[in-house]
Coordinates of C-alpha atoms and ligand atoms in Angstrom, one line a residue:
M1 CA -40.8 60.1 -88.0
R2 CA -43.6 59.0 -90.2
L3 CA -46.3 56.9 -88.6
N4 CA -47.9 54.2 -90.8
L5 CA -51.2 53.0 -89.3
I6 CA -52.2 49.4 -90.0
L7 CA -55.7 48.7 -89.0
G8 CA -57.0 45.3 -87.9
D9 CA -58.5 44.4 -91.3
Q10 CA -55.4 45.5 -93.3
L11 CA -53.2 42.5 -93.0
N12 CA -51.9 42.3 -96.5
W13 CA -48.3 42.7 -97.7
D14 CA -49.3 44.0 -101.1
S15 CA -50.9 47.1 -99.4
L16 CA -49.5 50.5 -100.6
I17 CA -48.4 51.1 -97.0
W18 CA -45.4 48.9 -97.8
Q19 CA -44.3 51.1 -100.7
D20 CA -41.7 53.9 -100.5
I21 CA -40.5 53.0 -97.0
D22 CA -37.5 54.5 -95.3
Q23 CA -36.5 51.9 -92.7
K24 CA -35.1 54.6 -90.4
N25 CA -37.9 57.1 -90.5
D26 CA -41.0 55.0 -91.0
I27 CA -42.6 53.5 -88.0
F28 CA -45.6 51.1 -88.2
W29 CA -48.5 51.2 -85.7
M30 CA -51.1 48.6 -84.8
A31 CA -53.5 48.8 -81.9
E32 CA -56.1 46.5 -80.5
I33 CA -58.8 49.0 -80.0
S34 CA -61.5 47.7 -77.7
Q35 CA -64.3 49.5 -79.6
A36 CA -63.3 47.7 -82.8
S37 CA -62.4 44.2 -81.5
L38 CA -64.8 43.7 -78.5
Q39 CA -67.9 45.9 -79.3
P40 CA -70.8 46.0 -80.0
P41 CA -70.6 43.0 -77.8
S42 CA -68.4 41.0 -80.1
N43 CA -68.7 37.2 -80.2
K44 CA -65.6 35.6 -78.6
Q45 CA -64.9 33.9 -81.9
R46 CA -64.8 37.2 -83.7
S47 CA -62.6 38.8 -81.1
V48 CA -60.1 36.0 -81.3
V49 CA -60.0 35.9 -85.1
F50 CA -59.2 39.7 -85.2
L51 CA -56.7 39.8 -82.4
S52 CA -54.9 36.6 -83.2
A53 CA -54.6 37.6 -87.0
M54 CA -53.3 41.0 -86.0
R55 CA -50.7 39.5 -83.6
H56 CA -49.5 37.0 -86.3
F57 CA -49.1 39.9 -88.8
A58 CA -47.3 42.0 -86.2
E59 CA -44.9 39.1 -85.7
D60 CA -44.1 39.0 -89.4
I61 CA -43.5 42.8 -89.4
Q62 CA -41.0 42.4 -86.6
K63 CA -39.3 39.5 -88.4
K64 CA -38.8 41.8 -91.3
H65 CA -37.1 44.3 -89.0
F66 CA -39.5 47.1 -89.4
Q67 CA -40.1 49.3 -86.4
L68 CA -43.5 48.6 -84.9
L69 CA -45.5 50.1 -82.1
Y70 CA -48.1 47.6 -81.0
S71 CA -50.7 48.1 -78.3
P72 CA -52.4 44.9 -77.0
I73 CA -56.0 44.9 -75.7
T74 CA -54.7 44.9 -72.2
D75 CA -53.5 48.5 -72.7
D76 CA -57.2 49.3 -72.5
L77 CA -57.3 51.8 -75.4
S78 CA -61.0 52.1 -76.1
S79 CA -60.9 54.3 -79.2
F80 CA -58.5 55.3 -82.1
T81 CA -58.6 58.8 -80.6
D82 CA -57.2 57.5 -77.3
A83 CA -54.6 55.3 -78.9
L84 CA -53.3 58.0 -81.3
K85 CA -53.2 60.5 -78.5
K86 CA -51.0 58.2 -76.5
T87 CA -48.6 57.7 -79.5
F88 CA -48.4 61.4 -80.4
T89 CA -47.6 62.2 -76.8
E90 CA -44.9 59.5 -76.4
H91 CA -43.2 59.8 -79.9
K92 CA -42.2 62.6 -82.1
I93 CA -44.3 62.1 -85.2
D94 CA -44.2 64.5 -88.2
R95 CA -46.7 62.8 -90.6
V96 CA -49.2 60.0 -90.7
R97 CA -50.1 57.5 -93.5
C98 CA -53.0 55.0 -93.6
V99 CA -54.8 52.9 -96.2
L100 CA -58.4 54.0 -96.5
P101 CA -60.3 52.2 -93.8
G102 CA -63.3 50.0 -94.4
D103 CA -65.4 52.0 -92.0
Y104 CA -66.3 55.6 -92.7
L105 CA -66.7 56.4 -89.0
V106 CA -63.2 55.1 -88.2
M107 CA -61.8 57.2 -91.1
Q108 CA -63.4 60.3 -89.7
E109 CA -62.2 59.5 -86.2
I110 CA -58.6 59.0 -87.3
E111 CA -58.6 62.1 -89.4
H112 CA -60.0 64.1 -86.5
A113 CA -57.5 62.7 -84.0
V114 CA -54.6 63.4 -86.4
K115 CA -55.7 67.0 -87.2
H116 CA -56.3 67.6 -83.5
H117 CA -52.5 67.1 -83.0
Q118 CA -51.8 69.5 -85.9
L119 CA -50.6 66.7 -88.2
E120 CA -51.5 65.7 -91.7
I121 CA -52.6 62.3 -92.9
D122 CA -52.1 60.8 -96.3
W123 CA -54.8 58.4 -97.2
L124 CA -53.6 55.6 -99.5
K125 CA -55.8 53.7 -102.0
D126 CA -57.0 50.3 -100.9
V127 CA -55.7 47.9 -103.6
H128 CA -57.3 44.8 -102.2
F129 CA -60.5 45.2 -104.1
I130 CA -61.0 44.5 -107.8
A131 CA -62.8 47.7 -108.7
K132 CA -60.5 50.7 -108.9
R133 CA -61.1 53.8 -106.9
G134 CA -64.0 55.8 -108.4
E135 CA -65.1 52.9 -110.8
F136 CA -68.3 52.1 -108.9
S137 CA -69.4 55.7 -108.5
H138 CA -68.8 56.3 -112.2
W139 CA -70.8 53.2 -113.0
L140 CA -73.5 54.3 -110.6
K141 CA -73.9 57.7 -112.2
Q142 CA -74.8 56.1 -115.5
R143 CA -77.7 54.0 -114.0
K144 CA -81.2 54.9 -112.9
K145 CA -81.0 52.2 -110.3
P146 CA -78.0 50.1 -109.2
T147 CA -78.5 46.4 -110.0
M148 CA -75.9 43.9 -108.9
E149 CA -76.2 41.8 -112.0
Y150 CA -75.1 44.7 -114.3
W151 CA -72.2 45.6 -112.1
Y152 CA -71.1 42.0 -112.1
R153 CA -71.3 41.8 -115.9
H154 CA -69.3 45.0 -116.2
L155 CA -66.5 43.5 -114.0
R156 CA -66.5 40.2 -115.7
E157 CA -66.2 41.8 -119.1
S158 CA -63.6 44.3 -118.2
R159 CA -61.5 41.8 -116.3
Q160 CA -62.2 38.9 -118.7
I161 CA -63.3 36.5 -116.0
L162 CA -65.3 33.5 -117.3
I163 CA -65.4 35.1 -120.7
D164 CA -64.9 33.0 -123.9
N165 CA -64.5 34.9 -127.2
G166 CA -66.2 38.0 -125.8
K167 CA -69.2 35.9 -124.6
P168 CA -70.0 34.7 -121.1
Q169 CA -68.7 31.1 -120.5
G170 CA -71.5 28.6 -121.1
G171 CA -73.6 31.2 -123.1
Q172 CA -75.3 32.8 -120.1
W173 CA -74.1 35.2 -117.4
N174 CA -75.9 33.7 -114.5
F175 CA -76.7 30.1 -113.5
D176 CA -78.6 31.1 -110.3
K177 CA -81.7 29.0 -111.3
S178 CA -79.6 25.8 -111.0
N179 CA -78.3 26.9 -107.6
R180 CA -81.4 26.5 -105.4
Q181 CA -81.5 22.8 -104.6
S182 CA -82.4 21.5 -101.2
F183 CA -81.2 18.1 -99.9
S184 CA -83.2 14.9 -100.2
K185 CA -84.7 13.5 -97.0
Q186 CA -81.5 11.8 -96.1
G187 CA -79.7 15.1 -96.0
P188 CA -76.2 15.9 -97.4
D189 CA -73.6 13.2 -98.0
V190 CA -70.7 13.0 -95.5
I191 CA -68.9 16.3 -96.0
K192 CA -65.1 16.3 -95.6
E193 CA -64.1 18.2 -92.4
S194 CA -62.3 21.4 -92.8
P195 CA -58.5 21.4 -91.9
N196 CA -57.8 21.8 -88.2
Y197 CA -55.7 24.9 -87.7
G198 CA -54.7 24.1 -84.2
I199 CA -54.1 26.7 -81.5
D200 CA -50.6 28.1 -81.4
E201 CA -49.1 30.2 -78.6
I202 CA -50.3 33.5 -80.0
T203 CA -53.9 32.3 -80.4
Q204 CA -53.8 30.7 -77.0
D205 CA -52.6 33.9 -75.4
V206 CA -55.6 35.8 -77.0
I207 CA -58.0 33.1 -75.9
D208 CA -56.7 33.2 -72.3
T209 CA -57.1 37.0 -72.2
I210 CA -60.7 36.8 -73.6
K211 CA -61.5 34.0 -71.1
K212 CA -60.0 35.9 -68.2
D213 CA -60.9 39.6 -68.9
F214 CA -63.8 39.4 -71.3
S215 CA -65.8 36.3 -70.2
Q216 CA -69.0 38.3 -70.5
L217 CA -68.8 38.4 -74.3
P218 CA -71.3 36.2 -76.1
G219 CA -70.3 32.9 -77.7
T220 CA -68.1 30.0 -76.9
I221 CA -64.4 29.7 -77.7
D222 CA -63.3 26.1 -77.2
T223 CA -64.6 25.3 -80.7
F224 CA -62.2 27.9 -82.3
N225 CA -60.9 26.8 -85.7
W226 CA -60.5 29.8 -88.1
P227 CA -57.5 30.7 -90.2
V228 CA -55.5 33.5 -88.6
T229 CA -52.5 33.6 -91.0
R230 CA -52.2 33.9 -94.8
R231 CA -50.7 30.4 -94.9
Q232 CA -53.8 29.0 -93.1
A233 CA -56.1 31.0 -95.3
L234 CA -54.5 29.5 -98.4
I235 CA -55.0 26.0 -97.0
Q236 CA -58.7 26.8 -96.5
L237 CA -58.9 28.1 -100.1
R238 CA -57.4 24.9 -101.5
H239 CA -59.6 22.8 -99.3
F240 CA -62.7 24.7 -100.5
I241 CA -61.7 24.4 -104.2
D242 CA -60.9 20.7 -104.0
H243 CA -63.8 19.5 -101.7
Y244 CA -66.7 21.9 -101.6
L245 CA -66.7 24.0 -104.8
P246 CA -68.1 21.2 -107.0
F247 CA -71.2 21.1 -104.8
F248 CA -71.3 24.8 -103.9
G249 CA -73.7 25.8 -106.7
D250 CA -76.3 23.1 -106.2
Y251 CA -76.6 23.5 -102.4
Q252 CA -75.7 27.2 -102.0
D253 CA -79.1 28.0 -100.4
A254 CA -79.7 24.7 -98.6
M255 CA -79.7 24.4 -94.8
W256 CA -79.5 21.3 -92.5
T257 CA -79.7 20.7 -88.8
E258 CA -76.3 20.5 -87.0
Q259 CA -74.5 21.3 -90.3
P260 CA -73.3 24.9 -89.9
F261 CA -71.0 25.0 -92.9
L262 CA -72.1 22.5 -95.6
Y263 CA -70.3 23.3 -98.9
H264 CA -69.6 27.0 -98.1
A265 CA -66.1 28.4 -98.4
R266 CA -65.6 29.9 -95.0
L267 CA -63.3 32.4 -96.7
S268 CA -65.1 35.7 -95.8
A269 CA -63.1 36.4 -92.6
S270 CA -59.8 35.7 -94.4
L271 CA -60.8 37.9 -97.3
N272 CA -62.0 40.7 -95.1
L273 CA -58.9 40.7 -93.0
K274 CA -57.1 40.8 -96.4
L275 CA -55.1 37.6 -95.7
L276 CA -56.5 36.5 -99.1
Q277 CA -57.0 38.7 -102.2
P278 CA -60.2 38.4 -104.1
Q279 CA -58.4 37.9 -107.4
E280 CA -56.5 34.8 -106.3
V281 CA -59.7 33.3 -104.9
I282 CA -61.5 33.9 -108.2
Q283 CA -58.6 32.6 -110.3
A284 CA -58.5 29.4 -108.2
A285 CA -62.2 28.8 -108.9
E286 CA -61.9 29.6 -112.6
Q287 CA -58.9 27.3 -112.9
A288 CA -61.0 24.5 -111.2
Y289 CA -63.5 24.9 -114.0
K290 CA -60.8 24.9 -116.7
N291 CA -59.4 21.7 -115.2
D292 CA -62.8 20.1 -115.2
K293 CA -62.8 19.8 -111.4
A294 CA -66.0 21.8 -110.8
P295 CA -69.1 22.5 -112.9
L296 CA -69.9 25.9 -114.4
N297 CA -73.0 26.5 -112.3
A298 CA -70.8 26.2 -109.1
V299 CA -67.9 28.2 -110.4
E300 CA -70.0 31.0 -111.8
G301 CA -72.2 31.0 -108.7
F302 CA -69.2 31.3 -106.4
I303 CA -67.4 33.9 -108.6
R304 CA -70.6 36.0 -108.6
Q305 CA -70.5 36.2 -104.8
I306 CA -66.9 37.6 -104.7
L307 CA -66.7 39.6 -107.9
G308 CA -70.4 40.6 -108.0
W309 CA -71.8 40.9 -104.5
R310 CA -68.7 41.7 -102.5
E311 CA -67.6 44.5 -104.8
Y312 CA -71.2 45.8 -105.3
I313 CA -71.8 45.9 -101.5
R314 CA -68.6 47.8 -101.0
G315 CA -69.5 50.3 -103.7
L316 CA -72.9 50.9 -102.1
Y317 CA -71.4 51.2 -98.6
W318 CA -69.2 54.2 -99.8
A319 CA -71.9 55.7 -102.0
Y320 CA -74.3 56.0 -99.1
R321 CA -71.8 56.1 -96.2
K322 CA -73.4 59.0 -94.4
D323 CA -76.9 57.6 -94.6
W324 CA -76.8 53.9 -93.8
L325 CA -77.2 54.3 -90.0
Q326 CA -80.1 56.7 -90.4
F327 CA -82.1 54.5 -92.8
N328 CA -85.4 53.1 -91.4
A329 CA -87.8 53.0 -94.3
L330 CA -90.3 50.7 -92.6
N331 CA -90.2 52.6 -89.3
A332 CA -89.3 49.5 -87.4
E333 CA -88.7 50.1 -83.7
R334 CA -88.9 46.9 -81.7
D335 CA -86.0 45.4 -79.7
L336 CA -84.2 42.2 -80.7
P337 CA -85.7 39.2 -78.9
D338 CA -83.4 37.8 -76.2
F339 CA -82.9 34.5 -77.9
Y340 CA -80.6 36.2 -80.5
W341 CA -78.0 36.1 -77.6
T342 CA -78.7 32.7 -76.2
A343 CA -80.3 30.5 -79.0
D344 CA -82.9 29.7 -76.3
T345 CA -86.0 29.3 -78.5
D346 CA -88.2 26.4 -79.6
M347 CA -88.2 27.7 -83.2
Q348 CA -85.8 25.2 -84.6
C349 CA -84.6 27.3 -87.5
L350 CA -83.7 30.2 -85.2
H351 CA -82.3 27.9 -82.6
Q352 CA -79.9 26.3 -85.1
A353 CA -78.9 29.5 -86.8
V354 CA -78.2 31.4 -83.6
K355 CA -76.5 28.4 -81.9
Q356 CA -74.0 28.0 -84.7
V357 CA -73.2 31.8 -84.5
L358 CA -72.5 31.4 -80.8
D359 CA -70.4 28.3 -81.4
H360 CA -68.5 29.3 -84.5
G361 CA -69.3 33.0 -85.3
Y362 CA -70.7 31.7 -88.6
G363 CA -73.9 31.5 -90.6
H364 CA -74.1 31.1 -94.4
H365 CA -75.8 33.6 -96.5
I366 CA -79.3 32.0 -96.5
Q367 CA -79.2 31.5 -92.7
R368 CA -78.3 35.2 -92.3
L369 CA -80.8 36.5 -94.9
M370 CA -83.8 34.1 -94.6
V371 CA -83.7 33.0 -90.9
T372 CA -82.1 35.5 -88.5
G373 CA -82.5 38.5 -90.9
L374 CA -86.0 37.5 -92.0
F375 CA -87.3 37.1 -88.5
A376 CA -85.9 40.5 -87.4
L377 CA -87.6 42.1 -90.4
L378 CA -90.9 40.4 -89.7
W379 CA -90.5 41.2 -86.0
Q380 CA -90.0 44.9 -86.9
V381 CA -86.7 45.2 -85.1
D382 CA -85.1 48.6 -85.2
P383 CA -82.4 48.4 -88.0
K384 CA -79.7 49.7 -85.6
H385 CA -80.3 46.9 -83.1
I386 CA -80.0 44.1 -85.7
H387 CA -77.1 45.9 -87.3
H388 CA -75.2 45.8 -84.0
W389 CA -76.0 42.1 -83.6
Y390 CA -74.6 41.2 -87.0
L391 CA -71.6 43.4 -86.6
G392 CA -70.7 41.8 -83.3
M393 CA -71.6 38.2 -83.9
Y394 CA -69.9 37.0 -87.1
V395 CA -66.2 36.4 -87.6
D396 CA -66.3 38.2 -90.9
A397 CA -68.1 41.2 -89.8
V398 CA -66.6 44.6 -90.8
S399 CA -68.7 47.7 -91.4
W400 CA -68.4 48.1 -95.2
V401 CA -69.8 44.7 -95.8
E402 CA -72.1 44.1 -92.8
V403 CA -73.9 47.4 -92.9
P404 CA -75.4 47.3 -96.5
N405 CA -76.1 43.6 -96.2
T406 CA -78.0 44.0 -92.9
I407 CA -79.6 47.4 -93.2
G408 CA -80.2 47.2 -96.9
M409 CA -80.5 43.7 -98.2
S410 CA -82.0 41.9 -95.1
Q411 CA -84.1 44.7 -93.4
Y412 CA -85.0 46.8 -96.5
A413 CA -84.4 49.8 -94.2
D414 CA -82.8 51.6 -97.2
G415 CA -86.2 51.5 -99.1
G416 CA -84.7 49.5 -102.0
I417 CA -81.1 50.5 -102.7
V418 CA -79.4 47.1 -102.3
G419 CA -82.4 45.0 -103.3
S420 CA -85.6 45.9 -105.2
K421 CA -87.9 44.3 -102.7
P422 CA -88.0 43.2 -99.0
Y423 CA -86.8 39.6 -98.7
I424 CA -90.0 38.2 -97.1
A425 CA -91.1 34.6 -97.0
S426 CA -93.2 32.4 -94.8
G427 CA -92.1 29.2 -93.0
A428 CA -92.8 27.3 -96.2
Y429 CA -89.5 28.7 -97.7
I430 CA -87.5 27.4 -94.6
N431 CA -89.3 24.1 -94.8
R432 CA -88.4 23.7 -98.5
M433 CA -84.7 24.6 -98.0
S434 CA -84.0 22.7 -94.8
N435 CA -85.1 19.9 -92.4
Y436 CA -85.5 22.4 -89.5
C437 CA -89.3 22.2 -89.4
Q438 CA -89.3 18.5 -88.9
H439 CA -87.8 19.0 -85.4
C440 CA -90.0 22.0 -84.6
P441 CA -93.2 22.2 -82.5
F442 CA -94.7 24.7 -85.0
D443 CA -96.2 24.0 -88.4
P444 CA -94.9 26.0 -91.3
K445 CA -98.3 25.7 -93.1
Q446 CA -100.3 27.2 -90.3
A447 CA -100.6 31.0 -90.0
S448 CA -103.0 31.1 -87.0
G449 CA -103.7 29.0 -83.9
D450 CA -101.4 27.5 -81.3
K451 CA -99.2 25.6 -83.7
A452 CA -98.8 28.4 -86.2
C453 CA -95.3 28.9 -87.4
P454 CA -94.3 32.4 -86.2
F455 CA -92.6 33.1 -89.6
T456 CA -95.9 32.3 -91.4
T457 CA -98.0 34.4 -89.1
L458 CA -95.7 37.4 -89.2
Y459 CA -95.2 37.1 -93.0
W460 CA -98.9 37.6 -93.6
F461 CA -99.0 40.3 -90.9
F462 CA -96.2 42.1 -92.7
I463 CA -98.1 42.0 -96.0
D464 CA -101.2 43.4 -94.2
Q465 CA -99.2 46.1 -92.5
H466 CA -97.2 47.1 -95.6
N467 CA -99.9 46.5 -98.1
E468 CA -99.3 49.7 -100.0
L469 CA -95.6 48.9 -100.5
I470 CA -96.1 45.2 -101.4
S471 CA -99.0 45.7 -103.8
H472 CA -97.0 48.3 -105.8
N473 CA -93.9 46.2 -106.1
P474 CA -94.1 44.1 -109.3
R475 CA -92.1 41.3 -107.7
L476 CA -94.4 41.1 -104.6
A477 CA -97.8 42.2 -105.9
M478 CA -99.0 38.6 -106.2
Q479 CA -98.4 38.1 -102.4
A480 CA -100.7 41.1 -101.7
K481 CA -103.4 39.6 -103.9
N482 CA -103.1 36.3 -102.0
W483 CA -103.6 38.2 -98.7
A484 CA -106.7 39.9 -100.2
K485 CA -108.1 36.5 -101.2
K486 CA -108.2 35.4 -97.6
S487 CA -111.5 35.6 -95.8
N488 CA -112.1 38.3 -93.2
S489 CA -112.1 35.8 -90.4
E490 CA -108.8 34.2 -91.6
Q491 CA -107.2 37.7 -91.8
Q492 CA -108.5 38.5 -88.3
A493 CA -107.2 35.3 -86.8
I494 CA -103.7 36.0 -88.3
R495 CA -103.7 39.6 -86.9
E496 CA -104.7 38.3 -83.5
R497 CA -102.0 35.6 -83.5
A498 CA -99.4 38.2 -84.6
E499 CA -100.5 40.5 -81.7
W500 CA -100.4 37.6 -79.3
L501 CA -96.8 36.7 -80.5
F502 CA -95.7 40.3 -80.0
Q503 CA -96.9 40.0 -76.4
H504 CA -95.9 36.5 -75.5
L505 CA -93.0 35.3 -77.7
D506 CA -90.5 34.8 -75.0
T507 CA -92.8 32.9 -72.7
M508 CA -94.3 31.0 -75.6
N509 CA -90.9 29.5 -76.4
K510 CA -91.1 27.6 -73.2
E511 CA -94.7 26.6 -73.4
A512 CA -95.1 25.4 -77.0
Ligands
FAD601 C1 -77.7 40.2 -92.9 C2 -76.4 39.8 -93.6 C3 -75.2 40.2 -93.0 C4 -74.0 39.9 -93.6 N1 -72.8 40.3 -93.0 C5 -71.6 40.0 -93.6 C6 -70.4 40.4 -93.0 O1 -70.4 41.1 -92.0 N2 -69.2 40.1 -93.6 C7 -69.2 39.4 -94.8 O2 -68.1 39.1 -95.3 N3 -70.4 39.0 -95.4 C8 -71.6 39.2 -94.8 N4 -72.7 38.8 -95.4 C9 -72.7 38.1 -96.7 C10 -72.5 36.6 -96.7 O3 -73.6 36.1 -95.9 C11 -71.2 36.1 -96.2 O4 -70.1 36.7 -96.9 C12 -71.0 34.6 -96.3 O5 -72.0 33.9 -95.7 C13 -69.6 34.2 -95.8 O6 -69.5 32.8 -95.7 P1 -68.5 32.0 -96.7 O7 -67.2 32.6 -96.8 O8 -68.6 30.6 -96.3 O9 -69.2 32.4 -98.1 P2 -69.7 31.6 -99.4 O10 -71.2 31.4 -99.3 O11 -68.9 30.4 -99.6 O12 -69.5 32.8 -100.5 C14 -68.2 33.1 -101.0 C15 -67.8 34.5 -100.7 O13 -68.5 35.5 -101.4 C16 -68.6 36.7 -100.7 N5 -70.0 37.1 -100.5 C17 -71.1 36.3 -100.6 N6 -72.2 37.0 -100.5 C18 -71.8 38.3 -100.2 C19 -72.5 39.4 -99.9 N7 -73.9 39.5 -99.8 N8 -71.8 40.5 -99.6 C20 -70.5 40.5 -99.6 N9 -69.7 39.4 -99.9 C21 -70.4 38.3 -100.2 C22 -67.9 36.4 -99.3 O14 -66.6 37.0 -99.4 C23 -67.8 34.9 -99.2 O15 -66.7 34.5 -98.6 C24 -74.0 39.1 -94.8 C25 -75.2 38.7 -95.4 C26 -76.4 39.0 -94.8 C27 -77.7 38.6 -95.4
SF4_602 S1 -91.9 25.6 -88.4 FE1 -91.5 27.8 -88.5 S2 -90.3 28.3 -86.7 FE2 -90.3 26.1 -86.9 S3 -88.4 25.6 -88.0 FE3 -90.0 25.8 -89.5 S4 -89.9 27.9 -90.2 FE4 -88.8 27.7 -88.3

C-alpha cells in the first residue's frame, strides 16, 4: 500500500497528491495532531477552523470512495512521529507520498519518522502558489537585497497581471500612496455584514470537543463564523469583491473601535488552508477592475498583497528556513505582557486589537504590525515569545507565513531581511489611523509624565537604545536627529518613564 499524507493546510483537490492514483493500493491519511492544531496555545477559533475544515475535506474524500485513515483529536496523537508510528504499526505500508509542507520542522519530522520505519517518502511540489519551485531562489540570487516591490513586478510581468501593452495598468506599478486614508470623525459608513456560514453538525462536533476537552485554550468560540469548506470560501470571496474591494485600497491601513474587519477580505485562512487558490482570487479582483466595479488603487493594492507579499514571504521563509527561529538581532529578551492573553489593559488600541483576536482570531495587517507587533517590539519581547503568540492566536496562522511576518517584518529580529527598517512609530501614528486614542486614558502626544502614551514613551526610548542602528538607516535617520534635538531633561524624563513602565505596566493598567 502507498500512504498519501494530507496535512491540515493541504485541503485542495488540484494538489498533485490526487494524480496517478491507484484506488486499490493508494490509501489517504489525515490526522488531527494536537501539536499542530492546539499548540502553542491555539486560540479556540483557530483550532475550530483547522479541525472543521479538515473534517469537511475528509468527508469529501470518503464521498469519492477513496480509502482514508483519519485520526480525530480525541485519539490524542501529539506529534506526526506518534501518528505515523501508529499507522506503520497497524498497516502494511510500502511507500509514502506527501506534498511539501508549509513548515520546515514538520517536513523534517515526517521525513525522520518515515525513515525510522525504513520507508521512503516522495515529496511532491506544492502547486498552490503562483511562483514555481526554485523561481524565488533564482530571483534572490540575482539581487543584492530582496525587495518585495521588485519580486512583485517580476510576477506581474511574467504572469501578465494588471499589465496593458507591456506597461503596468494605470501607468504605475504601485498605488500605495493613495491607500493610507483614515476615516473622518464619524467613522466608516455602515459596512455590509459578512455572510453567516452557520454551524453544521461537523463544526458543532468540533466546537463541543474544544469546549469539553480544551476549555483552557484562549479565546471565545460562540462568535465562530469562518468558512470551512471551499463552497463557503468562494462565497466569502464573492462577498469581498462585491462589497469591500471598492473601499479596500482607501482604508487598507485604517482602524476603528469595535470594527474588527472593516473592508478587509478575511480570505487568508481559506487561502492558507488551500480552500482557495491565489490565482482565482487575483483573477476575481482583476475582473472587478475590468468591469468598472472597483477602482485601480483598490485592485492593485489587493493584488499586491496576494501576488507580492504572500509569495515574497513564502520565498523568504524557505530561503532562511533554518535561521528564522534563531534570529534576535535586537537582543530582545522580555516576556510578553499578560494582557496579550486577556485584553485586560487600559491602552485602548491594544485592548481592541487583542479583544478581537480573542473573539474572532483575527486582526488586519495594520493591527498586527502597528499595534500588537509594534508594542512587542518596543517592549523588547523575545522574538520566540511573540512568534508563539501570533502562531497560536490567528485563524490564518501557519508557519511559512507567520514566521517571516512576525520575526522579520514586525520585530526586525532578522536584522533587515523582510523589511529595510524596524517598523517603529509613536502613539501619533495610531491616533492618525484610528479613533482608539479618543477612548484612552493616555495622551499620544505625551512621552513622559503620568498621562504619557506608552507607545510614545517607548518609541523614543527605542530610538535612544538603538541610536546607532537608527542613525545609520537612511529611512530612520531623521528620527534619531529628532531625539538628539530634545533637551537633556526631556530625554531623562522619557528614560525614567520607560523604566517606570517596565516595572509597573501591569499594575498601571488598573490605576491609570
Ligand atoms: C506580525 C504579523 C503576523 C502575520 N501573520 C500572518 C499569518 O499567520 N497568516 C497570514 O496569512 N498572514 C499573516 N500576516 C499578514 C496579514 O496581516 C494577513 O494576511 C491579513 O491581515 C489577513 O487578513 P485578510 O484576509 O482580511 O487580508 P487583507 O488585508 O484583505 O489582504 C488580502 C490577502 O493578502 C495576503 N497578505 C496580505 N499581507 C500579507 C503578508 N504580509 N504576508 C502574507 N500574505 C499577506 C493574505 O492572504 C490576505 O488574505 C501577518 C502580518 C503581521 C504583521
Ligand atoms: S493613547 Fe497610546 S495607548 Fe492609548 S490608544 Fe492611543 S496609542 Fe494606544
